[in-house]
CSV table of C-alpha atoms in Angstrom, one decimal:
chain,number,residue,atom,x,y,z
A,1,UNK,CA,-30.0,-19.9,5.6
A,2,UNK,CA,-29.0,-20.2,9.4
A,3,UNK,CA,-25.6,-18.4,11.0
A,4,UNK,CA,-24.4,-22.6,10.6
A,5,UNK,CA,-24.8,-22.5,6.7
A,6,UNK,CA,-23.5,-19.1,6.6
A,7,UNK,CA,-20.4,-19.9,7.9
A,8,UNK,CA,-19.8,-23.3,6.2
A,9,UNK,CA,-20.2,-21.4,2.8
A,10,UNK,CA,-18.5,-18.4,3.3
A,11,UNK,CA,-15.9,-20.4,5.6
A,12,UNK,CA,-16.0,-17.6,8.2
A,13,UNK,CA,-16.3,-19.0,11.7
A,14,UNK,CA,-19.4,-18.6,13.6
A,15,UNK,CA,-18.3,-16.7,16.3
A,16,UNK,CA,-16.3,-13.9,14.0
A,17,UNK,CA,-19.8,-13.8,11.8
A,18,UNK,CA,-21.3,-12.4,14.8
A,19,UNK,CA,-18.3,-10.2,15.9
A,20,UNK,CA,-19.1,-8.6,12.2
A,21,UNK,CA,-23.1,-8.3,13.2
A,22,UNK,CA,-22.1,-6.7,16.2
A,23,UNK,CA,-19.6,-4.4,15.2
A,24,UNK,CA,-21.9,-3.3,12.1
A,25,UNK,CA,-19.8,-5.0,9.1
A,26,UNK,CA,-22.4,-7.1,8.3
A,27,UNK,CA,-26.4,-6.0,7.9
A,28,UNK,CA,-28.5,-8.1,10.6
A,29,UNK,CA,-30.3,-11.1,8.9
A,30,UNK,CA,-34.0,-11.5,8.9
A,31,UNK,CA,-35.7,-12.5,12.8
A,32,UNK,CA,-37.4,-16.1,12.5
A,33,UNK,CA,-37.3,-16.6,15.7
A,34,UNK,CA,-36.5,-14.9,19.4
A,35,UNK,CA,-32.9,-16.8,18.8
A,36,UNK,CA,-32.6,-17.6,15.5
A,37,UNK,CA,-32.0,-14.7,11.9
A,38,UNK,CA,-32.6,-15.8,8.3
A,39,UNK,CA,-29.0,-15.0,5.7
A,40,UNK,CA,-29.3,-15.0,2.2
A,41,UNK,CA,-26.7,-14.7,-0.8
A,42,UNK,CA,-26.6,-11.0,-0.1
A,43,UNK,CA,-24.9,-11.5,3.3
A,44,UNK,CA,-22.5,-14.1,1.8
A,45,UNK,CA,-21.5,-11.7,-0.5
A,46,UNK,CA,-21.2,-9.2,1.9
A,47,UNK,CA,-18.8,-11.4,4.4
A,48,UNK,CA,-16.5,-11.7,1.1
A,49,UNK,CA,-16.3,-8.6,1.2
A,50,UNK,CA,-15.0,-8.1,4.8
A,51,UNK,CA,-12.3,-10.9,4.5
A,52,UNK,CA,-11.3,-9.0,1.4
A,53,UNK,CA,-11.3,-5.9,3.0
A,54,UNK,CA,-9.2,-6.7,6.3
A,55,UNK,CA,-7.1,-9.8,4.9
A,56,UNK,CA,-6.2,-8.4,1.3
A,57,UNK,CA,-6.6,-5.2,2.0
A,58,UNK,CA,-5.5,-4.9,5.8
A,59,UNK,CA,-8.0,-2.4,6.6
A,60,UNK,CA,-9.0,-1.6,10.3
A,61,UNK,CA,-12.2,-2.7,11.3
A,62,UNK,CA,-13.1,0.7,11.8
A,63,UNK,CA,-11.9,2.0,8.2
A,64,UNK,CA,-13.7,-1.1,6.6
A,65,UNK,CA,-16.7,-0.1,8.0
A,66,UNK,CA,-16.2,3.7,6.4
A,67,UNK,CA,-15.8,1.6,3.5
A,68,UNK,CA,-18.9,-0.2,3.5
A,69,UNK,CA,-21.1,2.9,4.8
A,70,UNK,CA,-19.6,4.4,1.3
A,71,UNK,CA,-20.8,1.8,-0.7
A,72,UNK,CA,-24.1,1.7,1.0
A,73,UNK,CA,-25.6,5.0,0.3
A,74,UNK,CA,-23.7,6.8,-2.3
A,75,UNK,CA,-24.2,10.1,-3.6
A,76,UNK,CA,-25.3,12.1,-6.5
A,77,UNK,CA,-23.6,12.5,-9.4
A,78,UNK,CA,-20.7,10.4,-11.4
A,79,UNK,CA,-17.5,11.9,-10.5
A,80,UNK,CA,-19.0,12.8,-6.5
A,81,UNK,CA,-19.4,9.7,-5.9
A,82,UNK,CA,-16.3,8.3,-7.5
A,83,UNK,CA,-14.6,11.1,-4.8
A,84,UNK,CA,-16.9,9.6,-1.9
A,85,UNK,CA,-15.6,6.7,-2.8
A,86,UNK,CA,-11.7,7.6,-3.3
A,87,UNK,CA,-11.9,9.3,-0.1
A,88,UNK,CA,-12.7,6.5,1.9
A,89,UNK,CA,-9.8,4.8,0.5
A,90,UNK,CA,-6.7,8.2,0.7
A,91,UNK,CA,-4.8,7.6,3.6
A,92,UNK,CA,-3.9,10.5,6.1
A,93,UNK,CA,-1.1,10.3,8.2
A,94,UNK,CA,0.5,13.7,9.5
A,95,UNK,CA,4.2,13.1,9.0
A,96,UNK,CA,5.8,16.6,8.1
A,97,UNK,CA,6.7,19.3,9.9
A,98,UNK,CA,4.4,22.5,8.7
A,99,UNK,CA,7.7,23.7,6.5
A,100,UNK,CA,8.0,20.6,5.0
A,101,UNK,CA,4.4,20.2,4.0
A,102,UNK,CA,4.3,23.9,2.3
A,103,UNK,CA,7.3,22.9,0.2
A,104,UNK,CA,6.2,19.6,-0.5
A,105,UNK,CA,2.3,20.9,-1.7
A,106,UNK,CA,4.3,23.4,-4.0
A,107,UNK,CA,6.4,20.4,-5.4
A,108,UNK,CA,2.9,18.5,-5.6
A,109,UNK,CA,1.1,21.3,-7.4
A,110,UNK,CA,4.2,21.5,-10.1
A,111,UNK,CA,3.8,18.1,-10.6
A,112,UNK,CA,-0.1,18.2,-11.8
A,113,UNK,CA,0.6,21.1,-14.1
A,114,UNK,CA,3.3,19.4,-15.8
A,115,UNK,CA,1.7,16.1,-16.0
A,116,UNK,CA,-1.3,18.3,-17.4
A,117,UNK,CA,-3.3,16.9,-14.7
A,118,UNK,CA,-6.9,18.4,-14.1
A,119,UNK,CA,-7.1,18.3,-10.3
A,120,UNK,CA,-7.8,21.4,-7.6
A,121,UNK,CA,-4.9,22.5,-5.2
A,122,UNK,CA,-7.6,21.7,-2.4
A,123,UNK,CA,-7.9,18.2,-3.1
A,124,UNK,CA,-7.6,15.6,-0.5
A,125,UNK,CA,-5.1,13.6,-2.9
A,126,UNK,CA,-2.9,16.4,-3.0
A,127,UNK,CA,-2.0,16.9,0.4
A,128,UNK,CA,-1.6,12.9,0.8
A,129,UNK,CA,1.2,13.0,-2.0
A,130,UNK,CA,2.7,16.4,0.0
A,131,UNK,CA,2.7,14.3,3.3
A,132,UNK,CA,4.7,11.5,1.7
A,133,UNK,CA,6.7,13.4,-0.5
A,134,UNK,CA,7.6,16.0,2.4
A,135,UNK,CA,8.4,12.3,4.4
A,136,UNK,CA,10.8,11.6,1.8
A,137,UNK,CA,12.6,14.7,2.0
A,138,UNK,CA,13.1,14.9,5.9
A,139,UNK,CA,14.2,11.0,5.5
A,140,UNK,CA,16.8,12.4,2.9
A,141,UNK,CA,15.3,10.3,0.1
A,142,UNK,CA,15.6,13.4,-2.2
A,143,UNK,CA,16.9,11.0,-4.6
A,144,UNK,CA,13.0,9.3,-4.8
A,145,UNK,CA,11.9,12.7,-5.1
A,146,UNK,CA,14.0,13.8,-8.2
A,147,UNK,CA,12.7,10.8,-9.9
A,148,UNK,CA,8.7,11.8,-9.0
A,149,UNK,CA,7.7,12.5,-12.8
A,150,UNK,CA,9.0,8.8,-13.4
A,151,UNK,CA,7.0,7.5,-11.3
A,152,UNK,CA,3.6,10.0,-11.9
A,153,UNK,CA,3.8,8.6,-15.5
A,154,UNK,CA,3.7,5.4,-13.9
A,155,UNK,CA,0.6,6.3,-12.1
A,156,UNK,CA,-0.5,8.1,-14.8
A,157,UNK,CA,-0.8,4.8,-16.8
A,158,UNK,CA,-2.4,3.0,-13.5
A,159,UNK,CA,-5.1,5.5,-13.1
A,160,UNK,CA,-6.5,5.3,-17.0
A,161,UNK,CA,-6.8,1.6,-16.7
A,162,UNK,CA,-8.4,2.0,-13.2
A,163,UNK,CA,-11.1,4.3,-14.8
A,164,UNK,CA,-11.4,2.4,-18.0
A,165,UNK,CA,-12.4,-0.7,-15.8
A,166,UNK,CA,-14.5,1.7,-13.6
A,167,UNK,CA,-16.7,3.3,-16.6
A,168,UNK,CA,-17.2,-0.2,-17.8
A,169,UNK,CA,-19.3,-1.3,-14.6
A,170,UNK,CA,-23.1,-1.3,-15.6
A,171,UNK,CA,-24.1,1.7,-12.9
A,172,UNK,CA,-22.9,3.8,-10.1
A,173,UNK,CA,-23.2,1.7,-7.2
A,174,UNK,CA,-21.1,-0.8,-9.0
A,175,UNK,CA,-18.3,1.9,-10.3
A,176,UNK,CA,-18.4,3.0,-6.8
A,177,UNK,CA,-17.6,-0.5,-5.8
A,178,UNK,CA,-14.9,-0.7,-8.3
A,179,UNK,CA,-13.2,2.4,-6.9
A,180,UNK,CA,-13.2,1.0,-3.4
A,181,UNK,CA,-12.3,-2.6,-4.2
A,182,UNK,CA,-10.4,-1.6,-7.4
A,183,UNK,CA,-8.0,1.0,-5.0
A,184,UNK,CA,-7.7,-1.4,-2.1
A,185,UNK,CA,-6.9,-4.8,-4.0
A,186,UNK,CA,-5.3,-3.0,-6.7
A,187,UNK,CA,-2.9,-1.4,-4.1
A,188,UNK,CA,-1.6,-4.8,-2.7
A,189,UNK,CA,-1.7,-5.9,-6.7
A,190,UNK,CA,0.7,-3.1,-7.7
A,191,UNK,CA,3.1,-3.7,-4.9
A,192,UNK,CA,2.9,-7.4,-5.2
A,193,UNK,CA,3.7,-6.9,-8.9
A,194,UNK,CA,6.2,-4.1,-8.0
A,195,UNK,CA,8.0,-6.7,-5.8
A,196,UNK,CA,8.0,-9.3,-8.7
A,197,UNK,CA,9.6,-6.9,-11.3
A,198,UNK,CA,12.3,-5.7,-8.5
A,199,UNK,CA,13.4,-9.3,-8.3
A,200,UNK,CA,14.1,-9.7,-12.4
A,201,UNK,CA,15.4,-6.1,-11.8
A,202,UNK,CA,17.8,-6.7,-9.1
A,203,UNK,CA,19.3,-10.2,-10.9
A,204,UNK,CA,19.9,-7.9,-14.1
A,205,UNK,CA,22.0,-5.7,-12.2
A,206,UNK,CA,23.4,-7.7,-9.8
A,207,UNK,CA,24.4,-11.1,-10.9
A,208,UNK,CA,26.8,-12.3,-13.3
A,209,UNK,CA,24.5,-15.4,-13.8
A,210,UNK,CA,21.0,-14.4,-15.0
A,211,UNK,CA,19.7,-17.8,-15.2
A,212,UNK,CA,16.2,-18.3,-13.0
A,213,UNK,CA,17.6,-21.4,-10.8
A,214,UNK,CA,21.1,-19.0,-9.9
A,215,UNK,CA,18.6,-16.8,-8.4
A,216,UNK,CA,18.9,-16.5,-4.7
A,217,UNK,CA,15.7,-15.2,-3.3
A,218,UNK,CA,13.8,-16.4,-6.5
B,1,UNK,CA,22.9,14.9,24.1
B,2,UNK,CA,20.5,13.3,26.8
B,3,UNK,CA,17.0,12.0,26.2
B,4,UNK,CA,15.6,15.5,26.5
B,5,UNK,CA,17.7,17.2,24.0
B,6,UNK,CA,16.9,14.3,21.8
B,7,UNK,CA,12.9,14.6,22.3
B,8,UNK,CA,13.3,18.6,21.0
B,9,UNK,CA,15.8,18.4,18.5
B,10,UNK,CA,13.4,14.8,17.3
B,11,UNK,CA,10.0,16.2,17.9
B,12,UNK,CA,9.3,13.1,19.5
B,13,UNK,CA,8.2,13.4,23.4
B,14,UNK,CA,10.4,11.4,25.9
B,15,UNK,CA,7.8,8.8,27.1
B,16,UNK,CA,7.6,7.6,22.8
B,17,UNK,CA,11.4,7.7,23.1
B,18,UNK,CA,11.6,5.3,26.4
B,19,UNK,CA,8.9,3.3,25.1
B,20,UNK,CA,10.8,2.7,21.6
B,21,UNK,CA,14.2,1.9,23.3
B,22,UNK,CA,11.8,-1.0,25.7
B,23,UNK,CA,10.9,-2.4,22.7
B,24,UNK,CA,14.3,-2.3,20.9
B,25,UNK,CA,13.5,-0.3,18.1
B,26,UNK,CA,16.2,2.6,18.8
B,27,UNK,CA,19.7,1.2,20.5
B,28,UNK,CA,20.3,2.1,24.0
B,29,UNK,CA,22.3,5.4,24.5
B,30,UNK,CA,25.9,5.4,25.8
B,31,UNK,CA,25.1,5.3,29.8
B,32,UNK,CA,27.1,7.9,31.7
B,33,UNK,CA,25.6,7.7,35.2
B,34,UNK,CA,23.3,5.3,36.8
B,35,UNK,CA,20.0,7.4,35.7
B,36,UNK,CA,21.1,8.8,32.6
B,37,UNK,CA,22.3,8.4,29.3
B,38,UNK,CA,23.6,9.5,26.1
B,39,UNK,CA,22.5,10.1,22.7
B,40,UNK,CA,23.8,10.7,19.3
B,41,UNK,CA,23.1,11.7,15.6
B,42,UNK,CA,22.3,8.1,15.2
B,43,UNK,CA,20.2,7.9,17.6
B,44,UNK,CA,18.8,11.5,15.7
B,45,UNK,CA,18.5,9.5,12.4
B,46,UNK,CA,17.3,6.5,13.9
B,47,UNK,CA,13.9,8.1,15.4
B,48,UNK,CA,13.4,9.7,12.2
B,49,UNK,CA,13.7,6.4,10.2
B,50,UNK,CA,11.2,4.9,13.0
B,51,UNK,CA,8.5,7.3,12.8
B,52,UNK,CA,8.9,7.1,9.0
B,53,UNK,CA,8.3,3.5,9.1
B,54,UNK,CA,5.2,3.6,11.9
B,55,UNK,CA,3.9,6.7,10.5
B,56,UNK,CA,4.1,7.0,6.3
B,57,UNK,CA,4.4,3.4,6.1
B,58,UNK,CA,2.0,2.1,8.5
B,59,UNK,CA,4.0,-0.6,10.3
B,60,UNK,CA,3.0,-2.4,13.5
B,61,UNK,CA,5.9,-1.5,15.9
B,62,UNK,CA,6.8,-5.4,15.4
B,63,UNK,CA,7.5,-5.2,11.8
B,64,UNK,CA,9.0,-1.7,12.4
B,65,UNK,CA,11.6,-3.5,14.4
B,66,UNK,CA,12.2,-6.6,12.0
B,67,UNK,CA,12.7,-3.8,9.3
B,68,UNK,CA,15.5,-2.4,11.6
B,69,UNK,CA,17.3,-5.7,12.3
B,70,UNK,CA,17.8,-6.0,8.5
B,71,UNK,CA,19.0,-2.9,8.1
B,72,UNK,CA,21.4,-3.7,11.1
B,73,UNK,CA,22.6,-7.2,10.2
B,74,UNK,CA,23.1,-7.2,6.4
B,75,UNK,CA,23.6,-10.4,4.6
B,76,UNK,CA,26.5,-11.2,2.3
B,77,UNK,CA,26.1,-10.5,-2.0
B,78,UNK,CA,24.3,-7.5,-3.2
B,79,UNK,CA,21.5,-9.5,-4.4
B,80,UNK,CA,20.8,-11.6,-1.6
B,81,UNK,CA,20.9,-8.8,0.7
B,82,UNK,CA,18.7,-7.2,-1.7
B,83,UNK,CA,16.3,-10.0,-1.2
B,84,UNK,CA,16.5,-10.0,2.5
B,85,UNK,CA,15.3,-6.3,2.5
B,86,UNK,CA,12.6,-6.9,0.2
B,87,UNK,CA,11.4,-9.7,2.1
B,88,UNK,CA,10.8,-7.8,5.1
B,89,UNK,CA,8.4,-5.2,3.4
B,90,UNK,CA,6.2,-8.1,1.2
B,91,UNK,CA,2.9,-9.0,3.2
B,92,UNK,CA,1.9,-12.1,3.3
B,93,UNK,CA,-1.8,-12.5,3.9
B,94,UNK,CA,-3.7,-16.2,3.3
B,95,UNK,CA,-6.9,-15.3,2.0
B,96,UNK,CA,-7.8,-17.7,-1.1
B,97,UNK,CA,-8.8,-21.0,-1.0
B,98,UNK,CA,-6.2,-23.8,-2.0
B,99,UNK,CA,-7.9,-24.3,-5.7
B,100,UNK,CA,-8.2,-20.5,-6.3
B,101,UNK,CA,-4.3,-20.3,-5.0
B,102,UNK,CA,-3.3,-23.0,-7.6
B,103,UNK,CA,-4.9,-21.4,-10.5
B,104,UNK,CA,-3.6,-17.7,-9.5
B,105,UNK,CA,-0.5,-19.0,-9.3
B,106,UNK,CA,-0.3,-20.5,-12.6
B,107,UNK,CA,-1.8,-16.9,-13.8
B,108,UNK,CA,1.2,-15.1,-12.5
B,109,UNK,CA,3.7,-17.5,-13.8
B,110,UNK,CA,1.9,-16.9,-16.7
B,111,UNK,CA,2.6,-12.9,-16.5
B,112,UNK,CA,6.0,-13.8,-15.7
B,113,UNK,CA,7.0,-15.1,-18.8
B,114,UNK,CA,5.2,-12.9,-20.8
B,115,UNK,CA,6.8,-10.2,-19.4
B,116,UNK,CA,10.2,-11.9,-19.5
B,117,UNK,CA,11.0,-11.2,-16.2
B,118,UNK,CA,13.6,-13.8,-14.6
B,119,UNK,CA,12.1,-14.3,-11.3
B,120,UNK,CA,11.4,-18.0,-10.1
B,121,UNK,CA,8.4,-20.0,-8.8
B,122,UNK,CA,8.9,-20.3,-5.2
B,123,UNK,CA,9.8,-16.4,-5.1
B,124,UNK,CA,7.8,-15.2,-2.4
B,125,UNK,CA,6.9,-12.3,-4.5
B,126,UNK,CA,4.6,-14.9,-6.3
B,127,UNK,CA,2.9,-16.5,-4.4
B,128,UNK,CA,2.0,-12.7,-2.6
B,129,UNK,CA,1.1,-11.8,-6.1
B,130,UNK,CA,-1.0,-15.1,-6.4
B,131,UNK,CA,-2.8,-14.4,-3.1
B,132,UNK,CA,-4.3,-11.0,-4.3
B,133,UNK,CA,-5.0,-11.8,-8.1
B,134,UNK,CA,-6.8,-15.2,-5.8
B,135,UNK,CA,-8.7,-12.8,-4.1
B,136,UNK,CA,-9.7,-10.4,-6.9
B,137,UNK,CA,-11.1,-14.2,-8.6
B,138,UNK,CA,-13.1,-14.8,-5.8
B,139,UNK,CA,-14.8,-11.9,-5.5
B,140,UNK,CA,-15.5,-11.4,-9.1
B,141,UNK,CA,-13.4,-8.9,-9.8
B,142,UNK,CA,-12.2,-10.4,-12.7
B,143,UNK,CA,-11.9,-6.8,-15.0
B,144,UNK,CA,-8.8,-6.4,-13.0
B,145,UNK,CA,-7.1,-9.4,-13.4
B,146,UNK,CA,-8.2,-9.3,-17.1
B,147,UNK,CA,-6.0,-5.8,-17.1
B,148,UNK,CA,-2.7,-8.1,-15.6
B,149,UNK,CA,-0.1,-7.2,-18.1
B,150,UNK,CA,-1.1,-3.4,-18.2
B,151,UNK,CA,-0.9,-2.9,-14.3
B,152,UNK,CA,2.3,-5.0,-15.0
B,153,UNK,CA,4.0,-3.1,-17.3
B,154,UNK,CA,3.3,-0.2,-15.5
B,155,UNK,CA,4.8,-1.7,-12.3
B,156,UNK,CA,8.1,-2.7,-14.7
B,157,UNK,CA,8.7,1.1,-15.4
B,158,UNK,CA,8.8,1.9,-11.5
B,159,UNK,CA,10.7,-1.2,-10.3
B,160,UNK,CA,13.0,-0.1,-13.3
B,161,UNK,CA,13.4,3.3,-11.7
B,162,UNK,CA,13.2,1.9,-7.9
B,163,UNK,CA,16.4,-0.3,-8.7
B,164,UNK,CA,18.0,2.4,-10.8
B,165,UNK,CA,18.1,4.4,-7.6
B,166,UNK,CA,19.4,1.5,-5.0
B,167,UNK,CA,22.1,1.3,-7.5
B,168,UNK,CA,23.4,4.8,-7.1
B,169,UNK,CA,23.5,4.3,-3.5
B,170,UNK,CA,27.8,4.1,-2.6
B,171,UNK,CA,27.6,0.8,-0.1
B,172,UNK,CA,25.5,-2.5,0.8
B,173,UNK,CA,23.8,-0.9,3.5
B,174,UNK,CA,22.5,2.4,1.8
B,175,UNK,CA,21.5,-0.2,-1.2
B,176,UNK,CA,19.8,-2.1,1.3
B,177,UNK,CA,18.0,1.0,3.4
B,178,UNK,CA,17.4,2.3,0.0
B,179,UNK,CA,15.4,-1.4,-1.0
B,180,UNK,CA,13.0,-1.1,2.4
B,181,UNK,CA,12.8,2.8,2.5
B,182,UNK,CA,12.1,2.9,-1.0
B,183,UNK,CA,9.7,0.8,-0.8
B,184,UNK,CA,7.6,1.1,2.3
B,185,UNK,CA,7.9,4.9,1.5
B,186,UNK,CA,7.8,4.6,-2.4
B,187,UNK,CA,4.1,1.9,-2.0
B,188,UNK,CA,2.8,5.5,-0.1
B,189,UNK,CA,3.9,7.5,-2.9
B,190,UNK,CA,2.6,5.4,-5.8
B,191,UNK,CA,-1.0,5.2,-3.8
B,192,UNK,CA,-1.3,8.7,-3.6
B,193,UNK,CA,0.0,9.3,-7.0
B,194,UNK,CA,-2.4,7.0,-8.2
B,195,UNK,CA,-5.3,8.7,-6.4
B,196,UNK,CA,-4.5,11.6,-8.0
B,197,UNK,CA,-4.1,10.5,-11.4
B,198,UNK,CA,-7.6,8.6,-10.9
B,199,UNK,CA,-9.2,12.3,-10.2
B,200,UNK,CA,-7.8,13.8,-13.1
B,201,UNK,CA,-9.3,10.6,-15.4
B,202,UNK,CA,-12.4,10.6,-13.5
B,203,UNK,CA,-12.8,14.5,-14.5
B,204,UNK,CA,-11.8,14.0,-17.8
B,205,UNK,CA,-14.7,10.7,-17.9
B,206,UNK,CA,-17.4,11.9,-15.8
B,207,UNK,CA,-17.7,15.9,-15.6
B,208,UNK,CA,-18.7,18.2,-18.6
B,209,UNK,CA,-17.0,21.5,-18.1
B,210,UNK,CA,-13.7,20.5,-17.3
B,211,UNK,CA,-12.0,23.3,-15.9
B,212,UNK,CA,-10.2,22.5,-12.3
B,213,UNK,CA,-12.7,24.5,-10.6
B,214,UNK,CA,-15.8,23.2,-11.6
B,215,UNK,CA,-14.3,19.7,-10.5
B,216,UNK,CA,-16.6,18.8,-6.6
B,217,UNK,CA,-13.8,16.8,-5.2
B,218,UNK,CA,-11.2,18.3,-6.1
């Protein structure tokens, strides 16, 4: 199909389809002519992708492009990829003061030996828990902190779902794919439905009236 | 203390200080001569809760500074002012198409009942929650939606905890900073908890010897 069709099906305007060609989202289509490229499902697909990507998951263009890279030419080997592929996804932001961080890695590492979790003190996913948790201390939140095994259980429960779902997929490009699009959209699932159960959680506590309609902010 | 006492004790260098008092997000300083100003502990407090907010929870300086007028204009009714916090850290993204929308929605009021949470249909926490399990439809993901009620009873057990917390705090306003801290900060937390949960199952899927060290990413 034309760059015409292409848009109409995938509803992505013309001009953004070509802002993705140029800024290497999207894989060039096949030359017909000096002016005109051939798309086929395989680029469709691909543009759902994108919108997925920076609407759902409100990725950078930059970042969804790491993304798609990932998923492009994976590695060797199960669990390497399924890293390649998380680390594409593990946000890094350097909040803490160096103090901070030291004492928040220790309270990290505690955490995966009592949660009996099998994961190296060098991993990347360490050090982002650190940087958050060590964020939460300097903000004074050491209340969110005391409750962290409350909430690891919670992930704990997340994560085996995640990789039962993962495993399922029919080979590693597609379990790679799960990781990606599984830890993006399932991060904006999890808050949405974190949201949701705050709202039933909050009219418990705080209203005398629990009926649905006597709730303010639904 | 003037602006440059504030950027040492802060960490935060005095053009970032200037630049986030032009755009509102920290009050002006108490003037005390035509070129000079100043500061206090809130002022202290303040910059910490605004690189908390642009840095661990990733907010445009726009929404950093809608967060803020919340925090500074609290409603009346714990539950209402609940809601107006929340409201300020849900996304709203439009990304399905109006069918797919319609029939995600019904899913989540779906969920809602099952889980017997008391929440109702025009809470914007729906229709966010529609938007993404839309999304997850449309690109085929449908293992994940298939897997609702497991990422939701996992997301019942934190907002359980998360509201268990905000109760604790003494007054409206600490209950209220608690709600968008807890949540821009907490959504941080639970991704990187759940990234390292998911390396821990992927070892314990994918790798034979299972010993930490033998684990490639960690």
């Amino acid at each position: 199909m034309r760059v015409g069709e292409l848009s109409s099906l995938s509803g992505v305007p013309t001009p953004t389809i070509k802002y993705y060609l140029r800024e290497g989202l999207l894989p060039p289509g096949e030359r017909t002519s000096r002016n005109q490229a051939h798309y086929d499902d395989r680029h469709l697909r691909r543009l759902r992708l994108i919108r997925a990507l920076l609407d759902v998951g409100g990725l950078t263009v930059a970042v969804a492009r790491d993304v798609i890279a990932a998923l492009d030419s994976p590695e060797t080997g199960t669990h390497k990829v399924l890293g390649a592929a998380q680390q594409t996804v593990i946000r890094t932001a350097a909040y803490c003061d160096d103090d901070a961080r030291e004492d928040a890695t220790a309270e990290v590492l505690g955490l995966v030996r009592r949660q009996g979790w099998k994961v190296t003190e060098d991993s990347p996913s360490v050090a982002a828990t650190a940087e958050v948790l060590g964020a939460l201390r300097q903000l004074g939140l050491h209340e969110f902190v005391d409750r962290l095994d409350d909430y690891a259980r919670a992930a704990d429960a997340i994560a085996a779902t995640d990789l039962d779902l993962v495993r399922r997929r029919p080979d590693i490009d597609g379990m790679a794919e799960a990781v990606i699009l599984g830890n993006i959209l399932g991060d904006a699932l999890l808050v949405a439905l974190r949201r949701l159960a705050q709202v039933h959680h909050s009219a418990e506590l705080f209203t005398d009236d629990r009926a649905p309609q006597a709730d303010p902010h639904g």
